[in-house]
PDB file of C-alpha atoms in Angstrom:
ATOM      1  CA  ASP A   1     -37.332-134.339  -2.083  1.00 69.00           C
ATOM      2  CA  THR A   2     -39.140-132.228   0.487  1.00 73.00           C
ATOM      3  CA  GLU A   3     -42.820-132.827  -0.757  1.00 92.00           C
ATOM      4  CA  VAL A   4     -45.801-134.936   0.122  1.00 97.00           C
ATOM      5  CA  THR A   5     -47.554-135.947  -3.202  1.00 97.00           C
ATOM      6  CA  GLN A   6     -51.249-136.888  -3.234  1.00 98.00           C
ATOM      7  CA  THR A   7     -53.192-138.453  -5.844  1.00 98.00           C
ATOM      8  CA  PRO A   8     -55.677-137.950  -7.437  1.00 98.00           C
ATOM      9  CA  LYS A   9     -56.057-134.135  -6.939  1.00 96.00           C
ATOM     10  CA  HIS A  10     -59.800-134.448  -7.573  1.00 97.00           C
ATOM     11  CA  LEU A  11     -62.193-137.343  -7.288  1.00 97.00           C
ATOM     12  CA  VAL A  12     -65.838-137.735  -7.904  1.00 97.00           C
ATOM     13  CA  MET A  13     -67.394-141.015  -6.676  1.00 96.00           C
ATOM     14  CA  GLY A  14     -70.967-142.460  -6.275  1.00 94.00           C
ATOM     15  CA  MET A  15     -72.123-143.797  -2.942  1.00 94.00           C
ATOM     16  CA  THR A  16     -71.590-147.377  -4.048  1.00 93.00           C
ATOM     17  CA  ASN A  17     -68.158-147.016  -5.400  1.00 93.00           C
ATOM     18  CA  LYS A  18     -64.791-148.106  -4.010  1.00 96.00           C
ATOM     19  CA  LYS A  19     -61.928-145.775  -4.406  1.00 97.00           C
ATOM     20  CA  SER A  20     -58.544-145.127  -2.919  1.00 98.00           C
ATOM     21  CA  LEU A  21     -56.542-141.966  -2.044  1.00 98.00           C
ATOM     22  CA  LYS A  22     -52.810-142.184  -2.190  1.00 98.00           C
ATOM     23  CA  CYS A  23     -50.071-140.348  -0.339  1.00 98.00           C
ATOM     24  CA  GLU A  24     -46.295-140.559  -0.861  1.00 98.00           C
ATOM     25  CA  GLN A  25     -43.245-138.986   0.738  1.00 97.00           C
ATOM     26  CA  HIS A  26     -39.477-139.593   0.466  1.00 94.00           C
ATOM     27  CA  MET A  27     -38.235-137.453   3.354  1.00 94.00           C
ATOM     28  CA  GLY A  28     -37.694-140.413   5.543  1.00 92.00           C
ATOM     29  CA  HIS A  29     -40.475-139.354   7.849  1.00 93.00           C
ATOM     30  CA  ARG A  30     -41.824-142.142  10.062  1.00 91.00           C
ATOM     31  CA  ALA A  31     -45.118-140.549  11.042  1.00 92.00           C
ATOM     32  CA  MET A  32     -48.007-140.126   8.514  1.00 94.00           C
ATOM     33  CA  TYR A  33     -51.405-138.543   8.943  1.00 94.00           C
ATOM     34  CA  TRP A  34     -54.866-138.248   7.345  1.00 97.00           C
ATOM     35  CA  TYR A  35     -56.830-135.212   7.937  1.00 96.00           C
ATOM     36  CA  LYS A  36     -60.256-134.225   6.626  1.00 97.00           C
ATOM     37  CA  GLN A  37     -61.073-130.502   5.790  1.00 96.00           C
ATOM     38  CA  LYS A  38     -64.527-129.172   4.955  1.00 94.00           C
ATOM     39  CA  ALA A  39     -64.858-125.766   3.418  1.00 90.00           C
ATOM     40  CA  LYS A  40     -63.996-122.827   5.721  1.00 87.00           C
ATOM     41  CA  LYS A  41     -63.184-125.274   8.497  1.00 91.00           C
ATOM     42  CA  PRO A  42     -59.755-126.266  10.046  1.00 93.00           C
ATOM     43  CA  PRO A  43     -58.280-129.683   9.073  1.00 94.00           C
ATOM     44  CA  GLU A  44     -59.625-132.523  11.425  1.00 94.00           C
ATOM     45  CA  LEU A  45     -57.428-135.348  12.304  1.00 93.00           C
ATOM     46  CA  MET A  46     -58.580-138.822  11.140  1.00 96.00           C
ATOM     47  CA  PHE A  47     -55.649-141.245  11.470  1.00 95.00           C
ATOM     48  CA  VAL A  48     -52.053-141.350  12.683  1.00 93.00           C
ATOM     49  CA  TYR A  49     -49.551-143.932  11.493  1.00 94.00           C
ATOM     50  CA  SER A  50     -46.317-144.374  13.430  1.00 91.00           C
ATOM     51  CA  TYR A  51     -43.557-146.656  11.954  1.00 92.00           C
ATOM     52  CA  GLU A  52     -46.214-148.089   9.553  1.00 92.00           C
ATOM     53  CA  LYS A  53     -48.529-148.949  12.426  1.00 93.00           C
ATOM     54  CA  LEU A  54     -52.004-147.319  13.163  1.00 93.00           C
ATOM     55  CA  SER A  55     -51.535-145.507  16.354  1.00 88.00           C
ATOM     56  CA  ILE A  56     -54.577-143.121  16.360  1.00 83.00           C
ATOM     57  CA  ASN A  57     -58.045-143.504  14.919  1.00 86.00           C
ATOM     58  CA  GLU A  58     -60.077-140.426  15.854  1.00 84.00           C
ATOM     59  CA  SER A  59     -63.499-142.367  15.819  1.00 88.00           C
ATOM     60  CA  VAL A  60     -63.569-142.428  12.083  1.00 94.00           C
ATOM     61  CA  PRO A  61     -66.422-144.530  10.339  1.00 95.00           C
ATOM     62  CA  SER A  62     -65.322-147.797   9.034  1.00 95.00           C
ATOM     63  CA  ARG A  63     -66.150-146.691   5.429  1.00 96.00           C
ATOM     64  CA  PHE A  64     -62.792-145.077   5.681  1.00 97.00           C
ATOM     65  CA  SER A  65     -60.018-147.484   5.876  1.00 97.00           C
ATOM     66  CA  PRO A  66     -56.374-146.467   5.995  1.00 97.00           C
ATOM     67  CA  GLU A  67     -53.338-148.554   4.960  1.00 97.00           C
ATOM     68  CA  CYS A  68     -49.638-147.900   5.340  1.00 96.00           C
ATOM     69  CA  PRO A  69     -47.988-150.423   2.886  1.00 95.00           C
ATOM     70  CA  ASN A  70     -44.428-149.049   3.706  1.00 94.00           C
ATOM     71  CA  SER A  71     -42.721-146.137   5.180  1.00 91.00           C
ATOM     72  CA  SER A  72     -43.203-143.926   2.198  1.00 95.00           C
ATOM     73  CA  LEU A  73     -46.846-144.757   1.329  1.00 97.00           C
ATOM     74  CA  LEU A  74     -50.135-144.033   2.961  1.00 98.00           C
ATOM     75  CA  ASN A  75     -53.494-144.972   1.428  1.00 98.00           C
ATOM     76  CA  LEU A  76     -57.049-144.205   2.353  1.00 98.00           C
ATOM     77  CA  HIS A  77     -59.615-146.672   0.977  1.00 98.00           C
ATOM     78  CA  LEU A  78     -63.030-145.371   0.485  1.00 97.00           C
ATOM     79  CA  HIS A  79     -66.320-147.476   0.412  1.00 96.00           C
ATOM     80  CA  ALA A  80     -69.958-146.689   0.667  1.00 95.00           C
ATOM     81  CA  LEU A  81     -69.345-142.957   1.277  1.00 95.00           C
ATOM     82  CA  GLN A  82     -72.132-140.412   1.922  1.00 96.00           C
ATOM     83  CA  PRO A  83     -72.362-136.880   0.295  1.00 96.00           C
ATOM     84  CA  GLU A  84     -71.562-135.336   3.598  1.00 96.00           C
ATOM     85  CA  ASP A  85     -68.172-137.077   3.198  1.00 97.00           C
ATOM     86  CA  SER A  86     -67.365-134.705   0.430  1.00 97.00           C
ATOM     87  CA  ALA A  87     -64.310-132.692   1.528  1.00 97.00           C
ATOM     88  CA  LEU A  88     -60.541-131.906   1.038  1.00 97.00           C
ATOM     89  CA  TYR A  89     -58.452-134.908   2.290  1.00 98.00           C
ATOM     90  CA  LEU A  90     -55.079-133.961   3.398  1.00 98.00           C
ATOM     91  CA  CYS A  91     -52.173-136.141   4.056  1.00 98.00           C
ATOM     92  CA  ALA A  92     -49.040-135.075   6.083  1.00 95.00           C
ATOM     93  CA  SER A  93     -45.826-136.515   7.374  1.00 95.00           C
ATOM     94  CA  SER A  94     -43.417-135.687  10.093  1.00 92.00           C
ATOM     95  CA  PRO A  95     -40.221-137.043  11.717  1.00 89.00           C
ATOM     96  CA  ARG A  96     -41.301-139.290  14.486  1.00 72.00           C
ATOM     97  CA  GLY A  97     -41.462-137.591  17.915  1.00 65.00           C
ATOM     98  CA  ARG A  98     -42.864-134.411  19.464  1.00 62.00           C
ATOM     99  CA  ASN A  99     -42.059-130.967  18.536  1.00 68.00           C
ATOM    100  CA  TYR A 100     -41.806-131.476  14.694  1.00 80.00           C
ATOM    101  CA  GLY A 101     -43.912-129.758  12.247  1.00 85.00           C
ATOM    102  CA  TYR A 102     -45.946-131.655   9.562  1.00 91.00           C
ATOM    103  CA  THR A 103     -45.373-131.370   5.912  1.00 93.00           C
ATOM    104  CA  PHE A 104     -48.806-131.368   4.174  1.00 95.00           C
ATOM    105  CA  GLY A 105     -49.675-132.473   0.707  1.00 97.00           C
ATOM    106  CA  SER A 106     -51.934-130.528  -1.551  1.00 96.00           C
ATOM    107  CA  GLY A 107     -54.932-132.728  -0.855  1.00 97.00           C
ATOM    108  CA  THR A 108     -57.472-134.575  -2.761  1.00 97.00           C
ATOM    109  CA  ARG A 109     -60.668-132.835  -3.377  1.00 97.00           C
ATOM    110  CA  LEU A 110     -63.465-135.494  -2.991  1.00 97.00           C
ATOM    111  CA  THR A 111     -66.973-135.154  -4.026  1.00 97.00           C
ATOM    112  CA  VAL A 112     -69.557-137.963  -3.245  1.00 97.00           C
ATOM    113  CA  VAL A 113     -72.636-137.984  -5.488  1.00 96.00           C
TER     114      VAL A 113
ATOM    115  CA  GLY B   1     -55.563-104.743  11.844  1.00 50.00           C
ATOM    116  CA  GLU B   2     -56.159-107.682  14.187  1.00 46.00           C
ATOM    117  CA  SER B   3     -58.714-110.326  14.655  1.00 40.00           C
ATOM    118  CA  VAL B   4     -59.519-113.155  17.033  1.00 38.00           C
ATOM    119  CA  GLY B   5     -59.454-116.462  15.176  1.00 41.00           C
ATOM    120  CA  LEU B   6     -62.482-118.174  16.788  1.00 45.00           C
ATOM    121  CA  HIS B   7     -65.190-118.459  14.049  1.00 54.00           C
ATOM    122  CA  LEU B   8     -63.103-118.108  10.850  1.00 71.00           C
ATOM    123  CA  PRO B   9     -63.200-114.309  11.165  1.00 88.00           C
ATOM    124  CA  THR B  10     -61.887-112.214   8.135  1.00 92.00           C
ATOM    125  CA  LEU B  11     -59.215-109.642   8.340  1.00 95.00           C
ATOM    126  CA  SER B  12     -58.675-107.122   5.734  1.00 96.00           C
ATOM    127  CA  VAL B  13     -55.439-104.918   5.683  1.00 97.00           C
ATOM    128  CA  GLN B  14     -53.865-102.517   3.363  1.00 97.00           C
ATOM    129  CA  GLU B  15     -50.673-103.603   1.592  1.00 97.00           C
ATOM    130  CA  GLY B  16     -47.704-102.414   3.486  1.00 97.00           C
ATOM    131  CA  ASP B  17     -49.577-102.417   6.897  1.00 97.00           C
ATOM    132  CA  ASN B  18     -48.806-104.832   9.630  1.00 97.00           C
ATOM    133  CA  SER B  19     -51.290-107.681  10.460  1.00 97.00           C
ATOM    134  CA  ILE B  20     -52.048-109.349  13.742  1.00 97.00           C
ATOM    135  CA  ILE B  21     -53.960-112.715  13.818  1.00 97.00           C
ATOM    136  CA  ASN B  22     -54.911-114.251  17.158  1.00 95.00           C
ATOM    137  CA  CYS B  23     -55.685-117.720  18.399  1.00 94.00           C
ATOM    138  CA  ALA B  24     -56.967-119.164  21.509  1.00 92.00           C
ATOM    139  CA  TYR B  25     -55.731-122.688  22.157  1.00 90.00           C
ATOM    140  CA  SER B  26     -57.621-125.130  24.358  1.00 85.00           C
ATOM    141  CA  ASN B  27     -55.076-127.581  26.175  1.00 88.00           C
ATOM    142  CA  SER B  28     -52.845-126.082  28.925  1.00 89.00           C
ATOM    143  CA  ALA B  29     -50.673-129.156  28.459  1.00 88.00           C
ATOM    144  CA  SER B  30     -49.678-128.210  24.800  1.00 89.00           C
ATOM    145  CA  ASP B  31     -46.105-127.437  24.590  1.00 89.00           C
ATOM    146  CA  TYR B  32     -45.573-126.812  20.882  1.00 92.00           C
ATOM    147  CA  PHE B  33     -47.348-124.662  18.568  1.00 94.00           C
ATOM    148  CA  ILE B  34     -47.254-123.882  14.777  1.00 95.00           C
ATOM    149  CA  TRP B  35     -48.765-121.285  12.495  1.00 96.00           C
ATOM    150  CA  TYR B  36     -49.845-122.611   9.074  1.00 96.00           C
ATOM    151  CA  LYS B  37     -50.865-120.625   6.032  1.00 97.00           C
ATOM    152  CA  GLN B  38     -53.377-122.167   3.626  1.00 97.00           C
ATOM    153  CA  GLU B  39     -53.811-120.808   0.126  1.00 95.00           C
ATOM    154  CA  SER B  40     -56.908-121.676  -1.848  1.00 90.00           C
ATOM    155  CA  GLY B  41     -56.481-125.241  -3.304  1.00 86.00           C
ATOM    156  CA  LYS B  42     -53.380-126.066  -1.417  1.00 91.00           C
ATOM    157  CA  GLY B  43     -52.404-127.909   1.849  1.00 94.00           C
ATOM    158  CA  PRO B  44     -51.273-125.993   4.979  1.00 95.00           C
ATOM    159  CA  GLN B  45     -47.775-124.591   4.763  1.00 95.00           C
ATOM    160  CA  PHE B  46     -45.579-124.133   7.809  1.00 93.00           C
ATOM    161  CA  ILE B  47     -44.856-120.516   8.754  1.00 95.00           C
ATOM    162  CA  ILE B  48     -43.325-120.509  12.107  1.00 96.00           C
ATOM    163  CA  ASP B  49     -43.249-122.432  15.316  1.00 94.00           C
ATOM    164  CA  ILE B  50     -42.705-121.840  18.984  1.00 95.00           C
ATOM    165  CA  ARG B  51     -42.200-124.073  22.065  1.00 93.00           C
ATOM    166  CA  SER B  52     -43.793-123.423  25.430  1.00 92.00           C
ATOM    167  CA  ASN B  53     -40.576-122.546  27.004  1.00 93.00           C
ATOM    168  CA  MET B  54     -40.463-119.333  24.944  1.00 96.00           C
ATOM    169  CA  ASP B  55     -42.887-116.368  24.613  1.00 96.00           C
ATOM    170  CA  LYS B  56     -41.679-114.849  21.400  1.00 98.00           C
ATOM    171  CA  ARG B  57     -40.076-116.128  18.237  1.00 97.00           C
ATOM    172  CA  GLN B  58     -39.284-114.154  15.129  1.00 97.00           C
ATOM    173  CA  GLY B  59     -38.883-115.124  11.511  1.00 94.00           C
ATOM    174  CA  GLN B  60     -38.667-113.320   8.235  1.00 93.00           C
ATOM    175  CA  ARG B  61     -41.444-110.709   8.430  1.00 96.00           C
ATOM    176  CA  VAL B  62     -43.310-112.783  10.935  1.00 98.00           C
ATOM    177  CA  THR B  63     -43.424-112.839  14.771  1.00 98.00           C
ATOM    178  CA  VAL B  64     -45.244-115.377  16.972  1.00 98.00           C
ATOM    179  CA  LEU B  65     -46.160-114.422  20.580  1.00 97.00           C
ATOM    180  CA  LEU B  66     -47.330-117.029  23.182  1.00 97.00           C
ATOM    181  CA  ASN B  67     -49.077-116.257  26.344  1.00 96.00           C
ATOM    182  CA  LYS B  68     -49.466-119.398  28.238  1.00 93.00           C
ATOM    183  CA  THR B  69     -51.404-117.706  31.105  1.00 94.00           C
ATOM    184  CA  VAL B  70     -54.343-117.066  28.898  1.00 94.00           C
ATOM    185  CA  LYS B  71     -53.654-119.619  26.319  1.00 93.00           C
ATOM    186  CA  HIS B  72     -53.167-117.332  23.486  1.00 95.00           C
ATOM    187  CA  LEU B  73     -51.171-117.140  20.383  1.00 95.00           C
ATOM    188  CA  SER B  74     -50.608-114.403  17.947  1.00 97.00           C
ATOM    189  CA  LEU B  75     -49.025-114.046  14.454  1.00 98.00           C
ATOM    190  CA  GLN B  76     -47.712-110.706  13.405  1.00 98.00           C
ATOM    191  CA  ILE B  77     -46.958-110.154   9.887  1.00 98.00           C
ATOM    192  CA  ALA B  78     -44.906-107.123   9.001  1.00 98.00           C
ATOM    193  CA  ALA B  79     -45.377-105.015   5.792  1.00 97.00           C
ATOM    194  CA  THR B  80     -48.231-107.329   4.599  1.00 97.00           C
ATOM    195  CA  GLN B  81     -48.042-108.151   0.884  1.00 97.00           C
ATOM    196  CA  PRO B  82     -50.670-109.373  -1.562  1.00 96.00           C
ATOM    197  CA  GLY B  83     -49.080-112.880  -1.546  1.00 96.00           C
ATOM    198  CA  ASP B  84     -49.932-113.062   2.247  1.00 97.00           C
ATOM    199  CA  SER B  85     -53.647-113.452   1.428  1.00 97.00           C
ATOM    200  CA  ALA B  86     -54.619-116.815   2.732  1.00 97.00           C
ATOM    201  CA  VAL B  87     -56.318-118.483   5.602  1.00 96.00           C
ATOM    202  CA  TYR B  88     -54.061-118.731   8.871  1.00 97.00           C
ATOM    203  CA  PHE B  89     -54.403-121.651  11.292  1.00 95.00           C
ATOM    204  CA  CYS B  90     -52.578-122.019  14.620  1.00 95.00           C
ATOM    205  CA  ALA B  91     -52.108-125.583  15.636  1.00 93.00           C
ATOM    206  CA  GLU B  92     -51.151-126.941  19.051  1.00 92.00           C
ATOM    207  CA  ASN B  93     -49.334-130.252  19.659  1.00 87.00           C
ATOM    208  CA  THR B  94     -51.239-132.455  22.194  1.00 80.00           C
ATOM    209  CA  GLY B  95     -50.264-135.944  22.663  1.00 73.00           C
ATOM    210  CA  ASN B  96     -47.896-136.023  19.609  1.00 72.00           C
ATOM    211  CA  GLN B  97     -50.627-134.837  17.279  1.00 80.00           C
ATOM    212  CA  PHE B  98     -51.482-131.206  16.023  1.00 85.00           C
ATOM    213  CA  TYR B  99     -54.984-130.068  16.353  1.00 87.00           C
ATOM    214  CA  PHE B 100     -55.996-126.907  14.521  1.00 91.00           C
ATOM    215  CA  GLY B 101     -57.736-123.853  15.612  1.00 89.00           C
ATOM    216  CA  THR B 102     -60.553-122.296  13.641  1.00 88.00           C
ATOM    217  CA  GLY B 103     -58.528-120.118  11.284  1.00 92.00           C
ATOM    218  CA  THR B 104     -58.526-116.540  10.082  1.00 95.00           C
ATOM    219  CA  SER B 105     -58.876-115.383   6.505  1.00 95.00           C
ATOM    220  CA  LEU B 106     -56.568-112.643   5.674  1.00 97.00           C
ATOM    221  CA  THR B 107     -57.052-110.446   2.643  1.00 96.00           C
ATOM    222  CA  VAL B 108     -54.546-107.847   1.601  1.00 97.00           C
ATOM    223  CA  ILE B 109     -55.910-104.812  -0.411  1.00 95.00           C
ATOM    224  CA  PRO B 110     -53.321-103.618  -2.925  1.00 91.00           C
TER     225      PRO B 110
END
């Protein structure tokens, strides 16, 4: 298995809702990442997990809460989002260490109404 | 044709021509670079990488050039095909994370 699987593919949520994005990989990668991508913009790093521990939080608002239950799964819990949080949320994984490329999932297209 | 990937520029090329996509990176300490291709509705897909101890690397129909003096990367695609139409991002590895450049949208005209 050489894929990163993200669910759901599309999500519409209200500003008072709580929802979660899920990401799964079975490549034995020990680093996992969340990126946010707005239309016609590059992906922006949000969080980095290394060996299931949060190692990087790029000053992301607390309404985004990541979780790494085990080495294969990565979640992003969403609560009280704003319309400007609408974006494509990408998950990626890589072998731990420098000089390895990331494998990206296809993303979750999130719309906040 | 060629472009400078600073403000999501667009590049249109005829099928069969060669394409050159450019990227300026920001951190002189970055030592590993990747070009990604992103098609509509999909996540970025690895194309080719290069380490800072190299200035050129070739793959199948693609070549990456690295000029560390001016912090510049380029991606050359030979004999561009309609399936090459996508947005292309360069990414630099800084502190064990990849940060993406602005991107260039490539359109191949049949």
